[in-house]
Each structure stands twice: as structure tokens, then as C-alpha cells.
XYZ file of C-alpha atoms in Angstrom:
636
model
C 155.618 44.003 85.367
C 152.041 44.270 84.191
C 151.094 46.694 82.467
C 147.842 47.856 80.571
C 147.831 49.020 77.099
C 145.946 52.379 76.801
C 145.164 54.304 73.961
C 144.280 58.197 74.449
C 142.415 59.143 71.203
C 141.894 62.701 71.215
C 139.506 63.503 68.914
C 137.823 66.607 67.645
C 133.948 67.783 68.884
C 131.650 67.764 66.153
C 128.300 68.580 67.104
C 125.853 66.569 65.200
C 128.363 65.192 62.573
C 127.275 62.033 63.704
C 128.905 60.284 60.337
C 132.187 61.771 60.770
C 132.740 61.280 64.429
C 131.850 57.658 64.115
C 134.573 57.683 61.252
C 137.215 59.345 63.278
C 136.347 56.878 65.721
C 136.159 53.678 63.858
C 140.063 54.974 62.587
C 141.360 55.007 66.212
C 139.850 51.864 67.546
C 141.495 50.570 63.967
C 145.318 52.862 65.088
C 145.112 51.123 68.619
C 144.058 48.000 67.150
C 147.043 47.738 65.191
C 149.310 48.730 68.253
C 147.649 45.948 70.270
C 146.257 48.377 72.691
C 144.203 46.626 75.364
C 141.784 50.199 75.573
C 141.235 52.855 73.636
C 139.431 55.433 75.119
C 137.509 58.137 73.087
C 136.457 61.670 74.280
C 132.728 62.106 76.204
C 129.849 62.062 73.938
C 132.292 61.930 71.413
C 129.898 59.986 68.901
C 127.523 63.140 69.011
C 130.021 66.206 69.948
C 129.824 67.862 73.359
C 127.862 69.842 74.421
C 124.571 69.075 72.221
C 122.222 71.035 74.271
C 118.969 70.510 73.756
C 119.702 68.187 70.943
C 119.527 65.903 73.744
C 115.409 66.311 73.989
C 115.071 64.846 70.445
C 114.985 61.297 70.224
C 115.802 61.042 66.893
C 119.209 62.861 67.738
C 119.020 60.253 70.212
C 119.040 57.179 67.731
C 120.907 58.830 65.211
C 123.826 58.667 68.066
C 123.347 55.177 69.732
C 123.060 53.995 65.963
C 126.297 55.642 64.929
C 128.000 54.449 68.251
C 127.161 50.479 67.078
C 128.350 50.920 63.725
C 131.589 51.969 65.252
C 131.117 48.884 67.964
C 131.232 46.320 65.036
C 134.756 47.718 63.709
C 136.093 46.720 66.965
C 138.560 43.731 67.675
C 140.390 42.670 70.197
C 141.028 45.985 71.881
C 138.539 47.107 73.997
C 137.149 50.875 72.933
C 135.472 53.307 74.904
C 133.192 55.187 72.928
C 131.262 58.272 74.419
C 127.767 58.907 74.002
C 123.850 59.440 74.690
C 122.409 56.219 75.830
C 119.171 54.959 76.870
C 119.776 52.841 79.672
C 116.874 50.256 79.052
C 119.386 49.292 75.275
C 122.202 48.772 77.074
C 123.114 44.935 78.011
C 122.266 43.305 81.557
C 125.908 43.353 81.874
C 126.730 47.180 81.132
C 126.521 47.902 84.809
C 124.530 50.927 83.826
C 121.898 49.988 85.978
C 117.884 51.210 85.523
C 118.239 52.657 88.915
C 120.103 55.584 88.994
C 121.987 57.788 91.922
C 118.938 60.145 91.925
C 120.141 63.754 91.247
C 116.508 65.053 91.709
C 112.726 64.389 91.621
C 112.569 63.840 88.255
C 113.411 60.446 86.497
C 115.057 59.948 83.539
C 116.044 57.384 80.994
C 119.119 58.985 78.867
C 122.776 58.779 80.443
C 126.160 59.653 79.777
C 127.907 56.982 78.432
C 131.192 55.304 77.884
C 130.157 52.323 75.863
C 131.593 49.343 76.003
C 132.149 47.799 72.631
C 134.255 44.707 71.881
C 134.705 41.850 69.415
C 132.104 43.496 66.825
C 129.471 44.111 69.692
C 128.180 46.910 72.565
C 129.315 44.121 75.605
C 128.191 47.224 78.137
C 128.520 50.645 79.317
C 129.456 53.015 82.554
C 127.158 56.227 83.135
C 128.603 59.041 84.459
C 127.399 59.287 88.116
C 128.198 63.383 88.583
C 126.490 65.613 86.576
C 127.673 69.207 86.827
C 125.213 72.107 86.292
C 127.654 74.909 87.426
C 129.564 77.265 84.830
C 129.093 76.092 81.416
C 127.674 72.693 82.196
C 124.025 71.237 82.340
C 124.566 68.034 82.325
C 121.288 67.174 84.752
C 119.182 68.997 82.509
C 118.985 65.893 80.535
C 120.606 62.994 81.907
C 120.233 60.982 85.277
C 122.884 59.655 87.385
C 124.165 56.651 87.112
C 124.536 54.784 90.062
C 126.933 55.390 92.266
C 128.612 51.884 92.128
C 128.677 50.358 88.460
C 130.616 47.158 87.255
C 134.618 46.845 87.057
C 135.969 45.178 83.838
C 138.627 42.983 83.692
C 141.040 41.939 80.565
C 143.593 39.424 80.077
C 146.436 41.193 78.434
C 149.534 39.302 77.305
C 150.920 40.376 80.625
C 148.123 38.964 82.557
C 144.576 39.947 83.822
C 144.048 43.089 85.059
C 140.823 44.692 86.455
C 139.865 48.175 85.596
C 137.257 50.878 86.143
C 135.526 53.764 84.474
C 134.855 56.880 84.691
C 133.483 59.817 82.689
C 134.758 63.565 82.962
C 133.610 65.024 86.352
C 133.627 61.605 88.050
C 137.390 61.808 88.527
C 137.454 65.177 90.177
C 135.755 63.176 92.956
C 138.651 62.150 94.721
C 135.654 59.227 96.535
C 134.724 58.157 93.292
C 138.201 57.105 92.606
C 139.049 55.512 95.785
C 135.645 53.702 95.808
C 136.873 51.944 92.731
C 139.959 51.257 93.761
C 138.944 49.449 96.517
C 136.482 47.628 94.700
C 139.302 45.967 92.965
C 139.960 48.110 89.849
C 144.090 48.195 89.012
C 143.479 50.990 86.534
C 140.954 54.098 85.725
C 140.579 55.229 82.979
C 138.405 58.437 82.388
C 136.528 60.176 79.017
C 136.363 63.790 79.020
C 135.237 66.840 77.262
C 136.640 69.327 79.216
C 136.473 72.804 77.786
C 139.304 75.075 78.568
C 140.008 78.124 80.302
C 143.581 79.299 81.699
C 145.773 76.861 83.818
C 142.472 74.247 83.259
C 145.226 71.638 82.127
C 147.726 72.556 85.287
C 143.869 71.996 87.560
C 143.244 69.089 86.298
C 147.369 66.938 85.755
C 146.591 68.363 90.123
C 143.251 67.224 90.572
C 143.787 63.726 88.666
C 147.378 63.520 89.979
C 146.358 63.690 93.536
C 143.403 61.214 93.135
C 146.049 58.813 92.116
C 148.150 59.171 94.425
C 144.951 58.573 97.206
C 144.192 55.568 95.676
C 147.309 54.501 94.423
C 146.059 53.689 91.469
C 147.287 55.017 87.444
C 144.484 57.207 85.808
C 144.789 57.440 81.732
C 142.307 60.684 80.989
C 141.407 60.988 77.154
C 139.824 64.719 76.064
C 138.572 66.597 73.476
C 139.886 68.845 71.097
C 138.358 72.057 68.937
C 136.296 74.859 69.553
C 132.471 74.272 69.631
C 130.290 77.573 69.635
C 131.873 79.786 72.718
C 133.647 76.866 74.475
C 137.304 75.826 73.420
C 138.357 71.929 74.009
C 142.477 72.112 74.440
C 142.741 67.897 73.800
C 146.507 67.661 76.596
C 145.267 64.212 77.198
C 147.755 62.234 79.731
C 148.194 59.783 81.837
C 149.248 59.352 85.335
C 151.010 56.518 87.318
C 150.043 55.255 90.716
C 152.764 58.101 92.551
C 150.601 61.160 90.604
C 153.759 61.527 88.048
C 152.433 62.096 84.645
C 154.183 59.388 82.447
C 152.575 60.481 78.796
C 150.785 63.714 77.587
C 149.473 64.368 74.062
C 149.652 67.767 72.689
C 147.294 70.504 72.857
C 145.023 71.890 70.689
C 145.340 69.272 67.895
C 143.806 65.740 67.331
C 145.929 63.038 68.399
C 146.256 59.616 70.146
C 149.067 58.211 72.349
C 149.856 55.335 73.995
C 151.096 54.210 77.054
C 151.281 50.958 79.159
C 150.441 51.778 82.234
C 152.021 50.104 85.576
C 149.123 48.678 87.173
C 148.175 48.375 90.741
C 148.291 45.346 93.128
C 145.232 43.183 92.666
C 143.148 43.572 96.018
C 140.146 41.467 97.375
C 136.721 43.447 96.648
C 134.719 40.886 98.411
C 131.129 40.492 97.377
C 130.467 44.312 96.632
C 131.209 44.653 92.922
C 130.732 42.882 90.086
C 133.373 42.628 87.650
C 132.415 41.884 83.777
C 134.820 39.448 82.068
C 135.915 40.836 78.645
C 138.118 37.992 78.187
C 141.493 38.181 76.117
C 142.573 40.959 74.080
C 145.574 40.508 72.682
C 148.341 37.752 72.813
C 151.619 39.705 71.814
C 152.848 43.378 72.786
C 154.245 45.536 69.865
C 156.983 47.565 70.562
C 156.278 51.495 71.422
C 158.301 54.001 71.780
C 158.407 55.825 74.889
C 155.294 57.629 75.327
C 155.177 61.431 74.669
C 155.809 63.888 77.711
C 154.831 67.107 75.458
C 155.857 70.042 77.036
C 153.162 72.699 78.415
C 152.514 75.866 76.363
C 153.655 78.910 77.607
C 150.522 80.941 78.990
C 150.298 83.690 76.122
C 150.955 81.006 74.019
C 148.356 78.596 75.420
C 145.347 81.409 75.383
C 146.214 82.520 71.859
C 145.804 79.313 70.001
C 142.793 78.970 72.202
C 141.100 82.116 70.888
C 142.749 80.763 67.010
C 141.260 77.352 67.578
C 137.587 79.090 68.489
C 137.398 81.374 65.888
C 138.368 78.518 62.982
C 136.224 75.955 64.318
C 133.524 78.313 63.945
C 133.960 79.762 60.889
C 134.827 76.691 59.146
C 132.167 74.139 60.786
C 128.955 76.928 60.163
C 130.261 76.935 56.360
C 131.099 80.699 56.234
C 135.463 80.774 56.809
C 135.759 84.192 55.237
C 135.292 87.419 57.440
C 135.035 91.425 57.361
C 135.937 93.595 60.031
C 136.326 96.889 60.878
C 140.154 97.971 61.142
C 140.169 101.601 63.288
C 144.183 101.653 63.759
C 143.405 100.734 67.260
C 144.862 98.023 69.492
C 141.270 95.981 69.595
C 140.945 95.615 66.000
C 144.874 95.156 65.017
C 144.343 92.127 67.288
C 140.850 90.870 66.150
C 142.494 91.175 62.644
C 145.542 89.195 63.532
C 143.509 86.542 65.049
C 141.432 85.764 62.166
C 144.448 85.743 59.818
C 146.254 82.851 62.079
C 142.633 81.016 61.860
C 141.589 81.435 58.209
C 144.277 82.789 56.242
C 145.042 86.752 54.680
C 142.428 85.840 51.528
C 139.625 85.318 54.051
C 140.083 88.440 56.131
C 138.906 91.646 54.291
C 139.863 95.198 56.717
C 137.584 98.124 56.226
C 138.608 101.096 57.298
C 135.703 103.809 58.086
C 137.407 106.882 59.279
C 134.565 109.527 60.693
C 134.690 113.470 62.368
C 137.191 112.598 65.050
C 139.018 109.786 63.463
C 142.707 110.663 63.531
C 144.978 110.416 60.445
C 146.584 107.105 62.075
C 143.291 105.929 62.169
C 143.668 105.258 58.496
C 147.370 104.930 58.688
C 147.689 102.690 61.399
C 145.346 100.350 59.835
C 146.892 100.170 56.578
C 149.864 98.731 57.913
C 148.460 96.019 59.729
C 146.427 94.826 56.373
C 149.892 95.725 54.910
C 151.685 93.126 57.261
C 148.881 90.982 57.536
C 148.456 90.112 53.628
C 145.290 91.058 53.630
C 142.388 93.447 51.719
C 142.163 97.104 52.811
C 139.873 99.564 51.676
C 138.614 102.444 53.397
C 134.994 103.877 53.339
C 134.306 107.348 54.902
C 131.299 107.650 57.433
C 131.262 111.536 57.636
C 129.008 112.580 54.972
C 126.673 109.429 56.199
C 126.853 110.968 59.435
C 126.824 114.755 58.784
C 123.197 113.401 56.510
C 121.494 111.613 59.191
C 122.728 114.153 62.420
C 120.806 117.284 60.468
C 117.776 114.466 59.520
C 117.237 113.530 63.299
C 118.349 116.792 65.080
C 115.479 118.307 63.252
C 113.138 115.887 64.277
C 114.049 115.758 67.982
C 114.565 119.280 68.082
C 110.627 119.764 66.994
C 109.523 116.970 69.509
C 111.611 118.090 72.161
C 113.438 121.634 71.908
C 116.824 119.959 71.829
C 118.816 117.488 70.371
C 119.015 115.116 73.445
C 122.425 113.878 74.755
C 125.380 114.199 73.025
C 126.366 110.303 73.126
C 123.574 109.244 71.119
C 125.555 111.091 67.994
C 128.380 109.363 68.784
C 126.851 105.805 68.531
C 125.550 107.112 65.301
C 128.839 107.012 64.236
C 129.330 103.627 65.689
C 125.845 102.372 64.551
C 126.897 103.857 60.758
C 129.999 101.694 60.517
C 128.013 98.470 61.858
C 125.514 99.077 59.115
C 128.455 98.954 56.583
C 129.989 95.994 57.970
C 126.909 93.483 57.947
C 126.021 95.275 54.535
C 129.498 93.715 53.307
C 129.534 90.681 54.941
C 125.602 90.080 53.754
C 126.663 90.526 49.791
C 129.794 88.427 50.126
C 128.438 85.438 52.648
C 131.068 86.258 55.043
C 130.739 86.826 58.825
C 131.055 90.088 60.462
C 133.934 90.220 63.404
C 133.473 92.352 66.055
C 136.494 93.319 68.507
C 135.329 94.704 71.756
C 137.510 93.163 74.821
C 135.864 91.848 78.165
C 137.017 95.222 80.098
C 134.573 97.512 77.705
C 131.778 94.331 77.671
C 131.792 94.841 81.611
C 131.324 98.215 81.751
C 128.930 99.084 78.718
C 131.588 100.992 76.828
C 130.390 99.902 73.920
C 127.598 100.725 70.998
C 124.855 98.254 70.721
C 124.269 97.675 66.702
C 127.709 99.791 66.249
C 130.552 98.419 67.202
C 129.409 95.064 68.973
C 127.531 93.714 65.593
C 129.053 90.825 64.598
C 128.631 87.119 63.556
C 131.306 85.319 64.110
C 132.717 84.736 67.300
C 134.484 87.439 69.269
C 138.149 86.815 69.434
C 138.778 89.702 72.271
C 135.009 89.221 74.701
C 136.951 87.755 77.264
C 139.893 89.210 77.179
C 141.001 92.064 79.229
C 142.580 95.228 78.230
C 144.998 94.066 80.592
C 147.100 91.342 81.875
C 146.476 90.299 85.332
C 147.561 87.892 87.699
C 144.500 85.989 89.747
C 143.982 85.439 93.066
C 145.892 82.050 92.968
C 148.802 82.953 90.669
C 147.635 82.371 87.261
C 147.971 84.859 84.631
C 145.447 86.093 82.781
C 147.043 87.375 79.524
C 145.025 91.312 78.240
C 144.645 92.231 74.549
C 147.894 94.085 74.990
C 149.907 91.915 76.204
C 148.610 89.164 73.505
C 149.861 91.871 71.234
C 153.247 92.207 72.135
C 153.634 88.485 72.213
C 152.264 87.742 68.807
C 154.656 90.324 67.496
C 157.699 89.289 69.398
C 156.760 85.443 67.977
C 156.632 87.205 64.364
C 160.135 88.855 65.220
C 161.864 86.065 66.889
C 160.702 83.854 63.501
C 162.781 86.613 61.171
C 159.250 88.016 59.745
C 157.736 90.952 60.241
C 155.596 91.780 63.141
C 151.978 92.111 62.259
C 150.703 94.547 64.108
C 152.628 98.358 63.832
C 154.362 99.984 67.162
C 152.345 103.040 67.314
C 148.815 101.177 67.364
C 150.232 99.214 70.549
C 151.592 102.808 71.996
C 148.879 105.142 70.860
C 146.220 106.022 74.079
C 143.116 103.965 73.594
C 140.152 105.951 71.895
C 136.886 105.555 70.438
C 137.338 108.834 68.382
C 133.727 109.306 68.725
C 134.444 113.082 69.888
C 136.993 115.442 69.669
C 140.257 114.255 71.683
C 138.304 111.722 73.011
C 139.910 108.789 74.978
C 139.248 105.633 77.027
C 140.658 107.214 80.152
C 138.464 110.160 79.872
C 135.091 108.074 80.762
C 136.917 105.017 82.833
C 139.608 104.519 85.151
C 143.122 103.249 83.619
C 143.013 99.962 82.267
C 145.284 98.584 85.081
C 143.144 99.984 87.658
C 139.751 98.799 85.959
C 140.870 95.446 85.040
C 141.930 94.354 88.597
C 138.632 95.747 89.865
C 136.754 93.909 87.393
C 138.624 90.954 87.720
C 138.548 90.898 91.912
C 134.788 91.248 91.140
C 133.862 89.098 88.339
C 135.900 85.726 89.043
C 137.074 86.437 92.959
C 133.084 87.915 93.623
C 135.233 90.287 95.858
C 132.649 92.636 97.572
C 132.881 96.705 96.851
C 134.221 97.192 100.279
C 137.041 95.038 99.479
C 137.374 96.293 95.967
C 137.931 99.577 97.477
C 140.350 97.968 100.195
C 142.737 97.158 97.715
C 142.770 100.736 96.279
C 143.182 102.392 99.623
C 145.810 99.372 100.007
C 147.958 100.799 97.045
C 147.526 104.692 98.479
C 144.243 105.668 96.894
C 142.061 108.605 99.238
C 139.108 106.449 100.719
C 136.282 108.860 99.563
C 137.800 108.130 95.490
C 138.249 104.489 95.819
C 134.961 103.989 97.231
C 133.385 106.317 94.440
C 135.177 104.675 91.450
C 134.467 101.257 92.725
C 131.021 102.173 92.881
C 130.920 103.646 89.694
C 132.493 100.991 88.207
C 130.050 98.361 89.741
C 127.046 100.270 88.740
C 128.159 100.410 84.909
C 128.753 96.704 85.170
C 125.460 95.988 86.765
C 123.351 98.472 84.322
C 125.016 96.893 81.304
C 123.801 93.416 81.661
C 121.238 94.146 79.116
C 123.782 94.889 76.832
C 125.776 92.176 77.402
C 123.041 89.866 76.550
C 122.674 90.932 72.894
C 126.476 90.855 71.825
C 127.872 87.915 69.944
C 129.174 84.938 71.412
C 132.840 85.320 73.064
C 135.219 82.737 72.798
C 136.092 81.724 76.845
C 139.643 81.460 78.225
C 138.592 82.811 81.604
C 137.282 80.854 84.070
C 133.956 82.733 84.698
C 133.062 84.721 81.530
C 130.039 86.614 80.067
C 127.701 84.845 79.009
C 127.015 80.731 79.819
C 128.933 81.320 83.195
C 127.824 84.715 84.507
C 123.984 84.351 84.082
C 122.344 87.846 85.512
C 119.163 89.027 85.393
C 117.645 92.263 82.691
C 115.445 93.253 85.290
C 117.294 93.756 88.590
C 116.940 96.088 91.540
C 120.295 94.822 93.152
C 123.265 96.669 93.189
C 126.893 95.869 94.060
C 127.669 99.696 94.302
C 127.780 99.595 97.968
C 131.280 101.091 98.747
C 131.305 103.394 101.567
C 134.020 105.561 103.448
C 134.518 104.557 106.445
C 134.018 106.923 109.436
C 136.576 109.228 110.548
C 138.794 109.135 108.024
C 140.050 111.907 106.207
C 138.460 113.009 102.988
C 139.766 114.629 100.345
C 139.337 118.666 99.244
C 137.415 119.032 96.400
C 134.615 117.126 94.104
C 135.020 113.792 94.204
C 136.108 112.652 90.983
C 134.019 111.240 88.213
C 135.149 108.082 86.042
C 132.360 109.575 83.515
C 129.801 107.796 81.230
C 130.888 105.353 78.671
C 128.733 104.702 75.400
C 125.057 104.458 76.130
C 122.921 102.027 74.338
């Protein structure tokens, strides 16, 4: 049987680290080397980290990459390596099959592509530009780079089995299912495919399908290499793998950590291309097989499992690659915070993690109580600083001076995000004299509808563990569940328990009603609908873009009067669209849902269009009474 030798480094993104990358490269081509791989293949732009943004427009970032991708070119051997990277096309060899005439994306030309280089033998010998650049959810890849053309050259090896031709392709080539089939019938016996494909929930399930079924087309095995580590908002879950030519995944490497794998890989039958493609001759790698062990099959996380070390993963890689791994946070006894806190603990470690509790008017005693416990359980630094006297001082200061400008003291939320704005001010006070970062714990169901204090409780500076979570867990459209902050919760404890140690986060913060304590007897449900109820609405609307009149289909579908579902969906619709503005100044979340705030939902400030357009429909019954109202959450 022939088989071809492939290597699946999964490496970590490093933005900018150009030194290091090249060094965690060089070190795999040397691991595969010594395994007498016939490929290694290394993440997208791995050289540079992914994505670089508008690093990209600098051509000394530019240099700095192509430079450090050849220094990692002449530590190569025998095995062939794929490194990704920026790459001016005119540099590359005649060979490379990145050709100067790109598959035009549009009017505007460009010189820099996406990469897999082609390094052999101590030398760049080519390189294949990814044809299909995606500008949708978190991707702009044609901001910078052009296409490259849609048919690019085929390499062939002669392994110790025998020659074998194979093909390239880079990230969101290979969810073309044309793409593969192209290159299949141009003679290649094998694809292989560099990725940096962030992650969201049931992303590795989409793409074992997507790859699994191009196979399977094609008949040909696919070996798909990604990244690994969190970079800014976006989370890279590594779950590299490999498929044979029947779409059954042979290896997979595990997720969320660096790692490389190999597998030999069944190849196709050899085919006549004809005249069409060209096929660049690498010669002979290597002249004897090692022997491997069978290749790993790790097993799939478990879904609450999977999203929690995502949101871990995020928040280190932050922390740690900005230089600041210690953080401060507010700890209110509530579920959000017990959470946020329990996050950063599994990232950084109890010493890093300081808890202030900053109990005000309304706060209840397990406010204080609750709180201490989790920093009890947690390992870490508690101390509690009162915001009542701060707030009594500055309510009698600016009551009088509205009161002489106005008559009265305005609305009555604005003192309650004095509260919120007083404990912000002693968070980034704290963090500011120690150099640590300021964690802020809002979920995505308050971010949505604006039930939040801007410069209260949404100041932070390191990433937000909870933005896109939900209060809530709910199951999509297609099946996959999207795990809520109190669900998370329950798992993390029932992990703690089912380990023999002592579950982090106390039983009455997860059973208490959810409250801002920003008024007397105050609660969550008092100014929204339940959590259940909101969550699916926002959800339907946010990922499904389900319309109001179906939003309120669904209530009236579970036995809700038409007149109230139509009047909380457009309630709920109107807070979402009138706290965009919000939105925008919050700090970065870290994503696990497939269409979050932020680089996928990209609305406009200024915006006269509403999505409140519910109506009852005529002749049916409505109710006695007022219609109810969900109330006002936390204005600016």
C-alpha cells in the first residue's frame, strides 16, 4: 500500500512573535524530520500569527515574516514543510505555482497572498496561495490579499513507498467541495490543507462534515493541520485530523493544546491529468519508514467541556501574551461574577486573581457572604470595600446641582449607575496601582439588551469571560447546544465534585434570583422577561435572524396571549437595537458563538431601523387589561 507520511503540527498563534513562531516551527519540521515524515504541514500564517490585521499594510511586517519563514526553510531536510505565511508573489520561485495573475476577487490588484510555502532541502522550492478569501464573520481576508489563481501546481514526492502526487490547499479552500475535486482530478493522490480556524461551538463537528464529505466526493484523503490559542477575541481549538478517501477520520490531535501527529495516509489511485496541470517534482524524501504507532483518534470534548476551556484558553492567552497575567474583579455574590472569578482562576492561578467585594444601599448580606466563599474555595484574595458613603457623598453633590438646573433630580436609574459607575472607578483604580487588568462579567443576554452600566459594571481590560455567553443554555436551530453562564456553573462544580474537591462556586449564588441590587428588592426579572424566555428570543434573533413576527410565533406556539408576545418581542428588539451604542464601547468578548457581538454582528450607532415590528394579528382575541411591560433595564 502507499501511503504518505503527514505530519499535523499544531502550533500556537502568536501575533507578531515572528522569532518564536519560526522557532516552534523550525522544532516541528526537525520532530517530523526525525519520524521521516514526507510533509509536515504548519498552521496558516503561522510564521506571523493569524489574524494580523492591518499588520498586513506594513511592509516591514511584511519582510520581517517572509524573512523569518526562510530562516525556517533552511532547517529543512528531506521532509517537505508547509509553512504559512504573507508572501509577495513576485519572491516566490517560477515554480511556486503562485502565479502573478491571480483569480481576481475585485477591481483592485494586489501583490501579497496567503501562503503555504514550500520549503525543502534548505530552500523556499515554491508556494500555493489560497484562492478563497472570506470576508464574512470574523474574516477579512480580501482586505489585503488577492486570490490566487484558481488552478496552481500539484507536487509530487517519492516516498519509500513510491511517488505520490499531492495538492494544497489553505483554510477556506477546502470548504469548497470544487476546489477539492478540481485537484483531484488534476492528478493529486492527497490534500493536504493549513488552517487557522477560530472556534465557536460544534466548529470541529462542521468542519470533520465539511472535510469528510469533500473526501468522500473526490475520493481522495485530506490531512487538515490548525491552530491553537486564543488571539485577542477569537479562540483557535488546534483538533487537527485527518481523513481517508471513505470520509472516516483515521487520526485527530487534541484540542486546545499544541501538538503534532502523524499519520500515513492511504493514498488515492494515480489518474491521468492530461496537459492541464503542472506538477513540480520535489524529488525523494526519505528512503526508510520508521515505525509509528497508530495514530491518535482523541476523543471529542463534551460540549460544556469544549466551551469552557475555550473561554480558559482566551482569557490566558490574553493575559499572559499582553504581559499583564494578574487580574481584579468585582465579586457581588452573584452568578456572573462567581463564574468570571472561576474562569480566571483555571487561566492564571488563585495568586493572580484578587476579589473585591463593594457592597452598596441595596446590596444584600449574601452579597458579601456569598462572595467570600467563592474567594474562600477559589484560593484567592478577598477584601471588601463599601460604596455607600461614596454614594450617599456624590447623590446629595449632584441632586443639588440638578435640582437647581432643573427642579428635580432626573430619573431614578441614573443613581443607580452611580452605584455601578462608583465600583468601576474602584476597580480600574486597583488594577492601575498594581499593573493588573480589570475583569468585567456581564453575559451576552444583558450585552443584548443594554442591561448594563457603561463605565460601571462593563469597565474592564481584559477580556470578558461571560460576553458571549447566555444566561441560559439553549439548543440552536440545528441541534447544537449552546451552554449559558448557569449551566457552565453547575458543570464546573460537578467537575470539582466528581474530582473529590470542593466545588468552587457556593449553592446559594447558583439558586439566589438574579439582581443588580441597584434598588430596593430589585431583580433581573423585574425589568426583562425570564432568562429562558429572553435567551431563546435573543438567540432566534441574533444567530437564526428570525423576524419579530416569528419571534412572537414561537411564544404564541408555547401558549403565550398574541397581544403579550408581540409586545415583549418588540420590547425586547427595541432594547437590543437602542443598545448598539453600548455595545460598541465594552471590552472585547471572548467568542464561542457562532455570530457574536462585536467582529461578527457589525451594526450601525446611528440607525433609524427597527426590528420591533411584531404585530397582533387581526381577529384574535386580546387579553383584559394593560399589556404588560418587560420595563427598562440600566440606561447609559
Amino acid at each position: 500500500m502507499t501511503a504518505l507520511r503527514v505530519a499535523l503540527a499544531q502550533l500556537p498563534v502568536r501575533v507578531g512573535d515572528m522569532a518564536g513562531n519560526a522557532a516552534a516551527m523550525a522544532h516541528a519540521v526537525s520532530t517530523a524530520e526525525s519520524l521521516h515524515a514526507d510533509v509536515v504541514l504548519t498552521p496558516e500564517m503561522a510564521v506571523c500569527g493569524y489574524p494580523v490585521e492591518d499588520l498586513l499594510a506594513e511592509p516591514e511586517f511584511v519582510r520581517a515574516a517572509m524573512d523569518a519563514t526562510r530562516q525556517v526553510a533552511r532547517s529543512t531536510d528531506r521532509t517537505v514543510a508547509l509553512l504559512g505565511a504573507p508572501w509577495v508573489t513576485g519572491c516566490l520561485p517560477v515554480a511556486g505555482g503562485a502565479r502573478p495573475t491571480g483569480w481576481m476577487t475585485d477591481a483592485q490588484s494586489r501583490s501579497l497572498r496567503n501562503v503555504a510555502v514550500v520549503a525543502q532541502r534548505g530552500t523556499v522550492r515554491g508556494g500555493h496561495a489560497k484562492t478563497l478569501l472570506p470576508t464574512y464573520s470574523v474574516f477579512d481576508d480580501a482586505r489585503h490579499f488577492e486570490a490566487g489563481a484558481r488552478q496552481q501546481d500539484l507536487y509530487q514526492v517519492q516516498t519509500p513507498d513510491g511517488p505520490v502526487t499531492f495538492g494544497v490547499l489553505v483554510c477556506e479552500d477546502v470548504w469548497s467541495d470544487a476546489l477539492v475535486q478540481e485537484m483531484r482530478r488534476g492528478g493529486a493522490q492527497v490534500v493536504v490543507v493549513l488552517n487557522a480556524s477560530p472556534y465557536h461551538v460544534g466548529k470541529q463537528q462542521l468542519r470533520e462534515a465539511t472535510v469528510a464529505a469533500a473526501a468522500r466526493n473526490a475520493r481522495v484523503p485530506i490531512a487538515y493541520v490548525n491552530a491553537v490559542g486564543g488571539q485577542d477575541e477569537l479562540v483557535f481549538d488546534g483538533g487537527s485530523f485527518a481523513v481517508d478517501g471513505d470520509g472516516d477520520v483515521i487520526a485527530r490531535a487534541r484540542s486546545f493544546e499544541t501538538d503534532l501527529i502523524t499519520v500515513d495516509l492511504p493514498v488515492a489511485p494515480e489518474v491521468d491529468p492530461g496537459r492541464s496541470w503542472d506538477v513540480v517534482d520535489l524529488g525523494a524524501t526519505h528512503t526508510r519508514r520508521c515505525t509509528l504507532p497508530a495514530p491518535p483518534l482523541t476523543a471529542p470534548r463534551e460540549v460544556d467541556d469544549e466551551v469552557y476551556t475555550a473561554l480558559v484558553t482566551g482569557f490566558r492567552d490574553y493575559c499572559t501574551r499582553v504581559g499583564l497575567p494578574e487580574v481584579v474583579l468585582g465579586l457581588s455574590g452573584g452568578i456572573d461574577s462567581a463564574l468570571a472569578a472561576t474562569i480566571a482562576v483555571d487561566a492564571l492561578g488563585p495568586d493572580a486573581v484578587w476579589g473585591i467585594g463593594m457592597p452598596g444601599p441595596y446590596s444584600s448580606d449574601g452579597s458579601v457572604t456569598d462572595a467570600g466563599a467563592l474567594a474562600e474555595n477559589l484560593g484567592i484574595r478577598f477584601d471588601v470595600v463599601p460604596i455607600t458613603d461614596a454614594h450617599l457623598e456624590r447623590e446629595q453633590v449632584l441632586a443639588r446641582l440638578l435640582t437647581d438646573r432643573t427642579g428635580d433630580t432626573g430619573h431614578p436609574v441614573a443613581w443607580e449607575n452611580l452605584q455601578a459607575r462608583l465600583r468601576g472607578t474602584t476597580l480600574m483604580t486597583i488594577a492601575n496601582a498594581t499593573g493588573a487588568l480589570v475583569c468585567t462579567t456581564g453575559n451576552r443576554s444583558e450585552s443584548a439588551v443594554g442591561y448594563f452600566t457603561l463605565y460601571g459594571d462593563s469597565c474592564g481590560t481584559a477580556p470578558n469571560p461571560l460576553g458571549d455567553l447566555l444566561k441560559t443554555t439553549v439548543t440552536m436551530k440545528d441541534g447544537t447546544v449552546l451552554p449559558g453562564v448557569y449551566g457552565l456553573a453547575q458543570w464546573r462544580n460537578d467537575r470539582a465534585d466528581a474530582a473529590g474537591l470542593v466545588p468552587p462556586i457556593p449553592v446559594s449564588t447558583i439558586t439566589k434570583p438574579a439582581s443588580a441590587e441597584l434598588a430596593p428588592g430589585q431583580q433581573d426579572s423585574d425589568s426583562l422577561p425570564e432568562y429562558p424566555v429572553l435567551d431563546r428570543l435573543l438567540l432566534a434573533f441574533l444567530e437564526d435572524h428570525a423576524s419579530a413576527g416569528e419571534l412572537a410565533d414561537t411564544l404564541v406556539a408555547d401558549g403565550w396571549d398574541r397581544q403579550v408576545a408581540a409586545g415583549t418581542v418588540n420590547r425586547v428588539l427595541t432594547l437590543v437595537d437602542r443598545s448598539e451604542f453600548k455595545r460598541r464601547q465594552v471590552p472585547i468578548r471572548i467568542k464561542i458563538s457562532t455570530l457574536s457581538f462585536g467582529r461578527d454582528r457589525r451594526m450601525p450607532l446611528a440607525n433609524h431601523w427597527s426590528h420591533a415590528t411584531a404585530e397582533p394579528r387581526p381577529g384574535e382575541l386580546q387579553p383584559k387589561g394593560p399589556v404588560p411591560d418587560v420595563g427598562v433595564p440600566g440606561a447609559p
